[in-house]
Amino acid sequence: MQGKLTAGTPSPVDDFLTKRHDRNELLIKHPRAPFFWQTSGQLMPEVGMDDGVILVADRALKPRRCCIVVAQVDNDLTVKTLHKRAHCVKLVPPNPTFPEISFREG
């Protein structure tokens, strides 16, 4: 962050000293790798993903255990929490009324 913040009487020059930030620079580490989706319905309200929010997924990042991921399963996209342990991989929704998705080897 650049710029100077002065208490008291504002100076018109201060408007030109502050660097403007690009949201893409702040949110996206790999500019050629993101996907964007606008959600529809109550996707994951437990974690703040409500109707109409924009999801940003960086396909260059390796999915880690307990991270929220966008996954393609049987040609459909789903948003779930990734759980990996030994040879068991499953996608878990935060809402217990929805089923988990488990994968077999291969």
Coordinates of C-alpha atoms in Angstrom, one line a residue:
M1 CA 0.0 0.0 0.0
Q2 CA 1.3 3.4 -0.9
G3 CA 0.3 6.9 -0.1
K4 CA 0.1 9.1 3.0
L5 CA -2.9 9.5 5.2
T6 CA -3.0 12.7 7.2
A7 CA -5.4 13.5 10.0
G8 CA -6.9 17.0 10.0
T9 CA -7.4 19.1 6.9
P10 CA -7.2 17.1 3.7
S11 CA -4.9 18.2 0.9
P12 CA -6.0 17.9 -2.7
V13 CA -2.5 16.6 -3.6
D14 CA -3.2 13.5 -1.5
D15 CA -5.7 12.3 -4.1
F16 CA -2.8 11.8 -6.5
L17 CA -0.4 10.2 -4.1
T18 CA -2.5 7.1 -3.4
K19 CA -1.9 4.1 -5.7
R20 CA -5.1 2.6 -7.1
H21 CA -5.2 -1.2 -6.7
D22 CA -6.5 -3.6 -9.4
R23 CA -8.7 -6.3 -7.9
N24 CA -7.2 -8.8 -10.4
E25 CA -3.7 -8.2 -9.0
L26 CA -5.0 -8.6 -5.4
L27 CA -7.1 -11.7 -5.9
I28 CA -5.5 -13.7 -8.7
K29 CA -1.9 -15.1 -8.4
H30 CA -1.9 -16.7 -11.9
P31 CA -3.6 -14.4 -14.4
R32 CA -3.9 -17.0 -17.1
A33 CA -5.5 -19.7 -14.9
P34 CA -8.7 -18.4 -13.2
F35 CA -12.2 -19.4 -13.8
F36 CA -15.2 -17.2 -12.7
W37 CA -18.7 -18.4 -11.9
Q38 CA -21.7 -16.5 -10.6
T39 CA -23.6 -18.7 -8.2
S40 CA -27.3 -19.4 -8.3
G41 CA -29.3 -20.5 -5.3
Q42 CA -28.1 -21.2 -1.8
L43 CA -24.7 -22.7 -2.6
M44 CA -22.9 -22.7 0.7
P45 CA -24.5 -20.0 2.9
E46 CA -22.6 -21.5 5.9
V47 CA -19.4 -20.1 4.5
G48 CA -20.9 -16.9 2.9
M49 CA -21.5 -18.2 -0.6
D50 CA -25.0 -17.1 -1.2
D51 CA -27.1 -16.5 -4.4
G52 CA -25.3 -14.3 -6.9
V53 CA -21.8 -14.2 -5.5
I54 CA -18.9 -14.5 -7.9
L55 CA -16.5 -17.5 -7.3
V56 CA -12.9 -17.2 -8.5
A57 CA -11.0 -20.5 -8.9
D58 CA -7.4 -20.6 -9.8
R59 CA -6.7 -23.8 -11.6
A60 CA -2.9 -23.4 -11.2
L61 CA -3.2 -24.0 -7.5
K62 CA -3.0 -27.6 -6.2
P63 CA -6.1 -28.5 -4.2
R64 CA -5.4 -29.0 -0.5
R65 CA -7.2 -30.9 2.1
C66 CA -10.1 -29.0 3.8
C67 CA -10.1 -26.3 1.1
I68 CA -13.3 -25.4 -0.8
V69 CA -13.0 -26.5 -4.5
V70 CA -14.9 -26.4 -7.7
A71 CA -14.9 -30.0 -9.0
Q72 CA -16.2 -31.6 -12.2
V73 CA -18.0 -34.8 -11.4
D74 CA -19.8 -36.8 -14.1
N75 CA -19.8 -33.6 -16.4
D76 CA -21.4 -31.5 -13.7
L77 CA -19.7 -28.8 -11.6
T78 CA -20.0 -28.8 -7.8
V79 CA -18.6 -26.7 -5.0
K80 CA -17.6 -28.7 -1.9
T81 CA -14.9 -29.0 0.7
L82 CA -12.1 -31.4 -0.3
H83 CA -11.2 -34.2 2.2
K84 CA -8.2 -36.4 1.4
R85 CA -6.8 -39.1 3.7
A86 CA -4.5 -41.8 2.5
H87 CA -6.3 -43.3 -0.5
C88 CA -9.7 -41.8 0.3
V89 CA -10.8 -38.7 -1.5
K90 CA -14.2 -37.2 -1.0
L91 CA -16.1 -33.9 -1.5
V92 CA -18.1 -32.8 1.5
P93 CA -20.9 -30.2 1.5
P94 CA -21.2 -27.9 4.5
N95 CA -24.9 -28.7 4.6
P96 CA -25.4 -32.2 6.0
T97 CA -28.7 -32.6 4.1
F98 CA -26.6 -33.0 0.9
P99 CA -24.7 -36.2 0.2
E100 CA -20.9 -36.5 0.2
I101 CA -19.2 -37.6 -3.0
S102 CA -16.7 -40.3 -2.6
F103 CA -14.2 -41.5 -5.2
R104 CA -12.8 -45.0 -5.8
E105 CA -9.3 -45.5 -7.0
G106 CA -8.9 -44.6 -10.6

